[in-house]
Amino acid sequence: ETGVTQSPTHLIKTRGQQVTLRCSSQSGHNTVSWYQQALGQGPQFIFQYYREEENGRGNFPPRFSGLQFPNYSSELNVNALELDDSALYLCASSAGLGGTYEQYFGPGTRLTVT
Amino acid sequence: QQQVKQSPQSLIVQKGGISIINCAYENTAFDYFPWYQQFPGKGPALLIAIRPDVSEKKEGRFTISFNKSAKQFSLHIMDSQPGDSATYFCAARRSSGSARQLTFGSGTQLTVLP
């Protein structure tokens, strides 16, 4: 088990609603990345935060937004939920941006949009 | 655009057999290639990783073979066990640039029969 925790474990929302997912990074890690994993597919990169600043973004619309706090925990916010947003949302933390730093994943939050 | 292609989609092997999963990448800027193992309801767990300056890396029953000229890499699981039954993802990442996110393959569901 990694030291990365996510909450909640499961969530059911209605189309058009907003949702906030939370991630606590492993101790000593200052970088958090968020990924979306649709059923039967590999994780897709949403964005990354390094020392409270967004450090890159994947091909996701602006209604996906995030935040990183001084303790390096992070939030993922999704506005105007769509049915296709139903997925497992994963966060991964690492000790830095350098090429030698491994990313360790949390257990994920399963979001269902009805 | 899918930058990491993974095959096969599913694989069934007998206990004690060898499991082989293949991946090919397109972006020559990738210089870090990890493999992740994911059990149902869990986040991906780092299994083994390789950098392109070596052609092979072995850790226990798991071996990565890397062919830089062909832009291909593969995971070999020797003496496969029923406990290895999981979904395996290859991934690739750049070590420099803004966001050093992982680009994942589509996954291989491995079933090891007892």
Short mmCIF file of C-alpha atoms in Angstrom, two decimals:
data_model
loop_
_atom_site.label_atom_id
_atom_site.label_comp_id
_atom_site.label_asym_id
_atom_site.label_seq_id
_atom_site.Cartn_x
_atom_site.Cartn_y
_atom_site.Cartn_z
CA GLU A 1 0.00 0.00 0.00
CA THR A 2 1.21 3.49 -0.84
CA GLY A 3 0.73 6.39 1.55
CA VAL A 4 -1.60 8.12 -0.91
CA THR A 5 -5.20 8.36 0.26
CA GLN A 6 -8.28 9.53 -1.61
CA SER A 7 -11.79 10.43 -0.56
CA PRO A 8 -14.53 9.60 -1.01
CA THR A 9 -14.23 6.00 -2.21
CA HIS A 10 -17.43 6.11 -4.23
CA LEU A 11 -19.67 8.92 -5.34
CA ILE A 12 -22.91 9.14 -7.31
CA LYS A 13 -23.87 12.45 -8.89
CA THR A 14 -26.47 13.69 -11.32
CA ARG A 15 -25.62 15.21 -14.69
CA GLY A 16 -25.02 18.96 -14.36
CA GLN A 17 -23.89 18.79 -10.73
CA GLN A 18 -20.47 19.64 -9.39
CA VAL A 19 -18.09 17.33 -7.52
CA THR A 20 -14.93 17.69 -5.44
CA LEU A 21 -12.50 14.82 -4.99
CA ARG A 22 -9.67 14.88 -2.47
CA CYS A 23 -6.18 13.41 -2.32
CA SER A 24 -3.59 13.29 0.44
CA SER A 25 -0.12 12.77 -0.91
CA GLN A 26 2.49 10.48 0.57
CA SER A 27 4.64 12.06 3.26
CA GLY A 28 7.52 14.01 1.74
CA HIS A 29 5.89 14.27 -1.69
CA ASN A 30 5.32 17.73 -3.20
CA THR A 31 3.86 16.75 -6.56
CA VAL A 32 0.37 15.44 -7.26
CA SER A 33 -0.98 14.27 -10.60
CA TRP A 34 -4.60 13.43 -11.37
CA TYR A 35 -5.73 10.79 -13.85
CA GLN A 36 -9.10 9.65 -15.15
CA GLN A 37 -9.53 5.93 -15.79
CA ALA A 38 -12.62 4.95 -17.75
CA LEU A 39 -13.79 1.37 -17.45
CA GLY A 40 -11.50 -0.99 -19.33
CA GLN A 41 -9.00 1.70 -20.28
CA GLY A 42 -5.68 3.02 -19.10
CA PRO A 43 -5.49 6.14 -16.94
CA GLN A 44 -5.55 9.46 -18.81
CA PHE A 45 -3.62 12.46 -17.46
CA ILE A 46 -5.77 15.38 -16.30
CA PHE A 47 -3.27 17.75 -14.69
CA GLN A 48 -0.36 17.98 -12.31
CA TYR A 49 0.42 20.24 -9.35
CA TYR A 50 3.89 21.00 -8.11
CA ARG A 51 4.32 23.08 -4.96
CA GLU A 52 0.78 24.50 -5.26
CA GLU A 53 1.11 25.51 -8.93
CA GLU A 54 -0.42 23.76 -11.93
CA ASN A 55 2.45 22.28 -13.86
CA GLY A 56 0.78 20.85 -16.92
CA ARG A 57 -2.57 19.77 -18.20
CA GLY A 58 -3.88 17.00 -20.40
CA ASN A 59 -6.66 17.17 -22.94
CA PHE A 60 -9.49 17.92 -20.52
CA PRO A 61 -11.91 20.88 -20.65
CA PRO A 62 -11.71 23.81 -18.20
CA ARG A 63 -14.61 22.45 -16.16
CA PHE A 64 -11.95 20.14 -14.70
CA SER A 65 -10.00 22.24 -12.22
CA GLY A 66 -7.74 21.59 -9.30
CA LEU A 67 -5.97 22.93 -6.31
CA GLN A 68 -2.98 21.99 -4.19
CA PHE A 69 -2.67 23.09 -0.59
CA PRO A 70 0.44 24.04 1.42
CA ASN A 71 0.54 20.53 2.91
CA TYR A 72 0.58 19.25 -0.71
CA SER A 73 -2.82 17.60 -0.50
CA SER A 74 -4.94 18.26 -3.54
CA GLU A 75 -8.49 18.61 -4.83
CA LEU A 76 -10.00 17.84 -8.20
CA ASN A 77 -13.18 19.75 -9.04
CA VAL A 78 -15.46 18.91 -11.92
CA ASN A 79 -18.31 21.26 -12.86
CA ALA A 80 -21.33 20.59 -15.03
CA LEU A 81 -20.94 16.83 -14.80
CA GLU A 82 -21.59 14.78 -17.93
CA LEU A 83 -22.38 11.09 -18.22
CA ASP A 84 -18.96 10.48 -19.77
CA ASP A 85 -17.31 11.76 -16.60
CA SER A 86 -18.19 8.46 -14.95
CA ALA A 87 -14.80 6.90 -14.21
CA LEU A 88 -12.24 6.03 -11.58
CA TYR A 89 -10.29 9.15 -10.63
CA LEU A 90 -6.77 8.48 -9.49
CA CYS A 91 -4.24 10.73 -7.89
CA ALA A 92 -0.55 9.97 -7.81
CA SER A 93 2.09 11.67 -5.72
CA SER A 94 5.82 11.90 -6.22
CA ALA A 95 8.74 13.49 -4.44
CA GLY A 96 9.45 15.91 -7.27
CA LEU A 97 9.37 16.56 -10.98
CA GLY A 98 12.71 15.05 -11.79
CA GLY A 99 12.99 12.04 -14.03
CA THR A 100 14.03 9.78 -11.19
CA TYR A 101 10.88 10.33 -9.15
CA GLU A 102 8.33 7.53 -9.16
CA GLN A 103 4.60 8.21 -9.08
CA TYR A 104 2.62 6.35 -6.42
CA PHE A 105 -1.10 5.98 -6.91
CA GLY A 106 -3.93 6.12 -4.45
CA PRO A 107 -6.87 3.70 -4.53
CA GLY A 108 -9.02 6.09 -6.52
CA THR A 109 -12.51 7.55 -6.29
CA ARG A 110 -15.21 5.84 -8.33
CA LEU A 111 -17.53 8.54 -9.73
CA THR A 112 -20.84 7.58 -11.28
CA VAL A 113 -22.84 10.25 -13.11
CA THR A 114 -26.50 9.45 -13.76
CA GLN B 1 -3.59 10.25 -30.34
CA GLN B 2 -2.58 7.03 -28.64
CA GLN B 3 1.12 7.26 -27.98
CA VAL B 4 1.56 3.91 -26.25
CA LYS B 5 0.03 0.82 -27.84
CA GLN B 6 -0.31 -2.32 -25.72
CA SER B 7 -1.07 -5.90 -26.66
CA PRO B 8 -2.67 -8.31 -26.12
CA GLN B 9 -5.86 -6.98 -24.58
CA SER B 10 -6.27 -10.19 -22.58
CA LEU B 11 -4.03 -13.14 -21.83
CA ILE B 12 -4.66 -16.52 -20.25
CA VAL B 13 -1.74 -18.66 -19.11
CA GLN B 14 -1.35 -21.79 -17.06
CA LYS B 15 0.30 -21.68 -13.64
CA GLY B 16 4.05 -21.87 -14.08
CA GLY B 17 3.94 -20.51 -17.62
CA ILE B 18 5.45 -17.34 -19.04
CA SER B 19 3.26 -14.28 -19.56
CA ILE B 20 4.42 -11.78 -22.19
CA ILE B 21 2.89 -8.34 -22.71
CA ASN B 22 4.10 -5.99 -25.41
CA CYS B 23 4.07 -2.22 -25.81
CA ALA B 24 5.14 0.17 -28.53
CA TYR B 25 5.58 3.91 -28.25
CA GLU B 26 5.75 6.75 -30.72
CA ASN B 27 7.25 9.69 -28.88
CA THR B 28 11.04 9.47 -28.96
CA ALA B 29 11.21 11.98 -26.09
CA PHE B 30 10.00 9.28 -23.69
CA ASP B 31 12.86 8.10 -21.53
CA TYR B 32 11.23 6.25 -18.66
CA PHE B 33 9.08 3.16 -19.07
CA PRO B 34 7.29 1.69 -16.03
CA TRP B 35 4.88 -1.19 -15.74
CA TYR B 36 1.96 -1.04 -13.34
CA GLN B 37 -0.17 -3.83 -11.89
CA GLN B 38 -3.77 -3.10 -10.99
CA PHE B 39 -6.16 -5.30 -9.06
CA PRO B 40 -9.92 -4.68 -9.16
CA GLY B 41 -10.92 -1.77 -6.95
CA LYS B 42 -7.31 -0.68 -6.41
CA GLY B 43 -5.04 1.95 -7.88
CA PRO B 44 -2.14 0.97 -10.15
CA ALA B 45 0.96 -0.22 -8.30
CA LEU B 46 4.43 0.23 -9.75
CA LEU B 47 5.88 -3.15 -10.65
CA ILE B 48 9.14 -2.49 -12.46
CA ALA B 49 10.58 0.29 -14.62
CA ILE B 50 13.36 0.73 -17.16
CA ARG B 51 15.29 3.56 -18.79
CA PRO B 52 16.47 3.33 -22.42
CA ASP B 53 20.15 3.07 -21.56
CA VAL B 54 19.69 -0.63 -20.75
CA SER B 55 18.07 -3.37 -22.82
CA GLU B 56 16.83 -5.53 -19.98
CA LYS B 57 15.94 -5.25 -16.32
CA LYS B 58 14.99 -8.12 -14.07
CA GLU B 59 13.37 -8.04 -10.65
CA GLY B 60 12.43 -11.43 -9.30
CA ARG B 61 10.02 -13.11 -11.73
CA PHE B 62 9.46 -9.88 -13.68
CA THR B 63 11.67 -8.81 -16.59
CA ILE B 64 11.42 -5.80 -18.90
CA SER B 65 13.00 -6.09 -22.34
CA PHE B 66 13.59 -2.82 -24.16
CA ASN B 67 14.32 -2.24 -27.86
CA LYS B 68 15.07 1.43 -28.41
CA SER B 69 15.46 1.25 -32.19
CA ALA B 70 12.11 -0.46 -32.59
CA LYS B 71 10.50 1.74 -29.91
CA GLN B 72 9.15 -1.35 -28.20
CA PHE B 73 9.29 -2.80 -24.72
CA SER B 74 7.79 -5.85 -23.12
CA LEU B 75 7.05 -7.40 -19.73
CA HIS B 76 7.83 -11.05 -19.10
CA ILE B 77 6.39 -12.76 -16.04
CA MET B 78 8.19 -16.02 -15.39
CA ASP B 79 6.58 -18.88 -13.45
CA SER B 80 3.22 -17.11 -13.54
CA GLN B 81 1.04 -17.62 -10.47
CA PRO B 82 -2.73 -17.27 -9.92
CA GLY B 83 -1.94 -14.29 -7.66
CA ASP B 84 -0.50 -12.52 -10.70
CA SER B 85 -4.00 -12.36 -12.20
CA ALA B 86 -4.56 -8.62 -12.62
CA THR B 87 -4.55 -5.90 -15.24
CA TYR B 88 -1.13 -4.75 -16.37
CA PHE B 89 -0.41 -1.35 -17.85
CA CYS B 90 2.71 -0.19 -19.59
CA ALA B 91 3.45 3.51 -19.46
CA ALA B 92 5.96 6.05 -20.70
CA ARG B 93 7.10 9.42 -19.52
CA ARG B 94 9.52 12.21 -20.36
CA SER B 95 12.05 13.17 -17.70
CA SER B 96 12.18 16.80 -18.78
CA GLY B 97 9.70 19.43 -19.83
CA SER B 98 6.72 20.92 -18.06
CA ALA B 99 4.48 18.08 -16.96
CA ARG B 100 6.17 14.73 -16.68
CA GLN B 101 2.96 12.81 -16.78
CA LEU B 102 2.63 9.15 -17.48
CA THR B 103 1.11 8.08 -20.79
CA PHE B 104 -0.49 4.68 -20.33
CA GLY B 105 -1.25 1.82 -22.66
CA SER B 106 -4.76 0.41 -22.78
CA GLY B 107 -4.03 -2.48 -20.43
CA THR B 108 -3.78 -6.28 -20.53
CA GLN B 109 -6.01 -8.41 -18.38
CA LEU B 110 -3.95 -11.41 -17.29
CA THR B 111 -5.58 -14.57 -15.97
CA VAL B 112 -3.35 -17.30 -14.59
CA LEU B 113 -5.16 -20.61 -14.32
CA PRO B 114 -4.33 -22.85 -11.34
#
